[in-house]
């Protein structure tokens, strides 16, 4: 064979290779939404095999539904509702016990700002209902007096409450855990690139076309404005804010993140965004830092490895942790 045909073949191979590099297979995306955990959940998976993506997304939603049944305080048959109805410690699944134990760790880290026994306080305010109520100090006192270290009693495989007024509510952590679990289901099904957005708790698997995911963080007072963009790979970004679930009365905003010391909405931040390796930690830390406020909250973030944060203070200042991967 002469040199020319070889050159032609080499050229064709090169052209095909460049074409493949630009379009490696046909990337598809399967994206679906569903109302779970009282919020809109969107799961998007990327890959080449449509059937695999479809089945994986179906499995991920099923996992979140399973966890809602188990962990919701809105459902009378859930493990949490059984715990809240029982005067004595009861046996819960190892999964629920482990989640509560990890929540207790965040409670310790945050000096009690994160508090899973706030169900009684939440019930008094009814922030999420059509008719919210501003409780008096006398109404709040019994609901907050029993809170603090040891209010949720873990004895071997049993979990109980120190007093009947302590009502367990996992609203500050379970959404993140459910997102982590759903991502795990996608991974086990063979998905390598995906996002789960559970009402502002965003968990990400891998990267997107080899590039980081770009997550715009909303301005807490101007819904159409983006504060900044985070560039994230294989991590979770969770925001707790006073602008999603709130009501206003006489010009005062009342929202759903409570200071366990007073039983009233925490007043030191407008929003807190946490970037962490998993959505559960990010979820719980966002709630905790929101209550702690900018100063001690930022110190907590800076003291934790692989955790970054963005805080919008009550007067609208923007505080970023040192390693936050942001751009305009
Ligand atoms: P976050 O800051 O992450 O959490 C705020 C929530 O955490 C509060 O709503 C309260 O539940 C709890 N909390 C408040 N203060 C503290 C504190 N200091 N420490 C720890 N926790 C605190 N909503 C519905 O309207 N209907 C439902 O049926 C429903 N089912 C749910 C089932 C599950 C399993 C979960 C996890 C949530 C459900 N929700 C439901 C939503 C829930 O009520 C909260 O609104 C939601 O979890 C708040 O998430 P967030 O990201 O807005 O705020
Ligand atoms: Mg939270």
GROMACS .gro file of N, CA and C and ligand atoms in nm, residues 114 170-176 201 238-240 256-257 279-288, ligand 2:
model
   73
  114UNK      N    1  -2.951   2.378   6.675
  114UNK     CA    2  -3.026   2.276   6.603
  114UNK      C    3  -3.096   2.190   6.706
  170UNK      N    4  -3.835   1.624   6.231
  170UNK     CA    5  -3.710   1.614   6.156
  170UNK      C    6  -3.708   1.706   6.032
  171UNK      N    7  -3.795   1.809   6.034
  171UNK     CA    8  -3.807   1.902   5.921
  171UNK      C    9  -3.676   1.971   5.883
  172UNK      N   10  -3.581   1.980   5.975
  172UNK     CA   11  -3.456   2.050   5.947
  172UNK      C   12  -3.345   1.960   5.896
  173UNK      N   13  -3.370   1.830   5.884
  173UNK     CA   14  -3.263   1.738   5.844
  173UNK      C   15  -3.308   1.627   5.749
  174UNK      N   16  -3.435   1.587   5.756
  174UNK     CA   17  -3.478   1.466   5.683
  174UNK      C   18  -3.487   1.486   5.532
  175UNK      N   19  -3.512   1.611   5.491
  175UNK     CA   20  -3.518   1.639   5.347
  175UNK      C   21  -3.380   1.615   5.286
  176UNK      N   22  -3.277   1.661   5.355
  176UNK     CA   23  -3.140   1.639   5.308
  176UNK      C   24  -3.106   1.491   5.305
  201UNK      N   25  -3.299   2.210   4.872
  201UNK     CA   26  -3.190   2.120   4.913
  201UNK      C   27  -3.141   2.054   4.785
  238UNK      N   28  -2.739   2.356   5.021
  238UNK     CA   29  -2.870   2.367   5.086
  238UNK      C   30  -2.886   2.509   5.141
  239UNK      N   31  -3.002   2.567   5.116
  239UNK     CA   32  -3.030   2.701   5.168
  239UNK      C   33  -3.148   2.698   5.264
  240UNK      N   34  -3.130   2.760   5.379
  240UNK     CA   35  -3.241   2.784   5.473
  240UNK      C   36  -3.267   2.933   5.472
  256UNK      N   37  -4.034   2.993   5.966
  256UNK     CA   38  -4.041   2.858   6.021
  256UNK      C   39  -3.911   2.805   6.083
  257UNK      N   40  -3.809   2.891   6.098
  257UNK     CA   41  -3.686   2.844   6.163
  257UNK      C   42  -3.681   2.909   6.302
  279UNK      N   43  -2.610   1.609   5.157
  279UNK     CA   44  -2.722   1.702   5.175
  279UNK      C   45  -2.774   1.702   5.318
  280UNK      N   46  -2.763   1.587   5.385
  280UNK     CA   47  -2.811   1.580   5.524
  280UNK      C   48  -2.735   1.679   5.613
  281UNK      N   49  -2.601   1.673   5.610
  281UNK     CA   50  -2.523   1.767   5.692
  281UNK      C   51  -2.550   1.910   5.650
  282UNK      N   52  -2.556   1.933   5.519
  282UNK     CA   53  -2.577   2.070   5.470
  282UNK      C   54  -2.712   2.122   5.518
  283UNK      N   55  -2.815   2.035   5.513
  283UNK     CA   56  -2.950   2.074   5.556
  283UNK      C   57  -2.950   2.114   5.704
  284UNK      N   58  -2.898   2.025   5.788
  284UNK     CA   59  -2.900   2.051   5.932
  284UNK      C   60  -2.813   2.172   5.967
  285UNK      N   61  -2.696   2.183   5.902
  285UNK     CA   62  -2.608   2.295   5.933
  285UNK      C   63  -2.668   2.428   5.888
  286UNK      N   64  -2.739   2.429   5.775
  286UNK     CA   65  -2.801   2.554   5.728
  286UNK      C   66  -2.903   2.603   5.832
  287UNK      N   67  -2.982   2.510   5.885
  287UNK     CA   68  -3.081   2.547   5.988
  287UNK      C   69  -3.008   2.594   6.114
  288UNK      N   70  -2.904   2.519   6.155
  288UNK     CA   71  -2.830   2.552   6.277
  288UNK      C   72  -2.765   2.691   6.267
  330LIG    MG1   73  -3.233   2.245   5.719
   0.00000   0.00000   0.00000
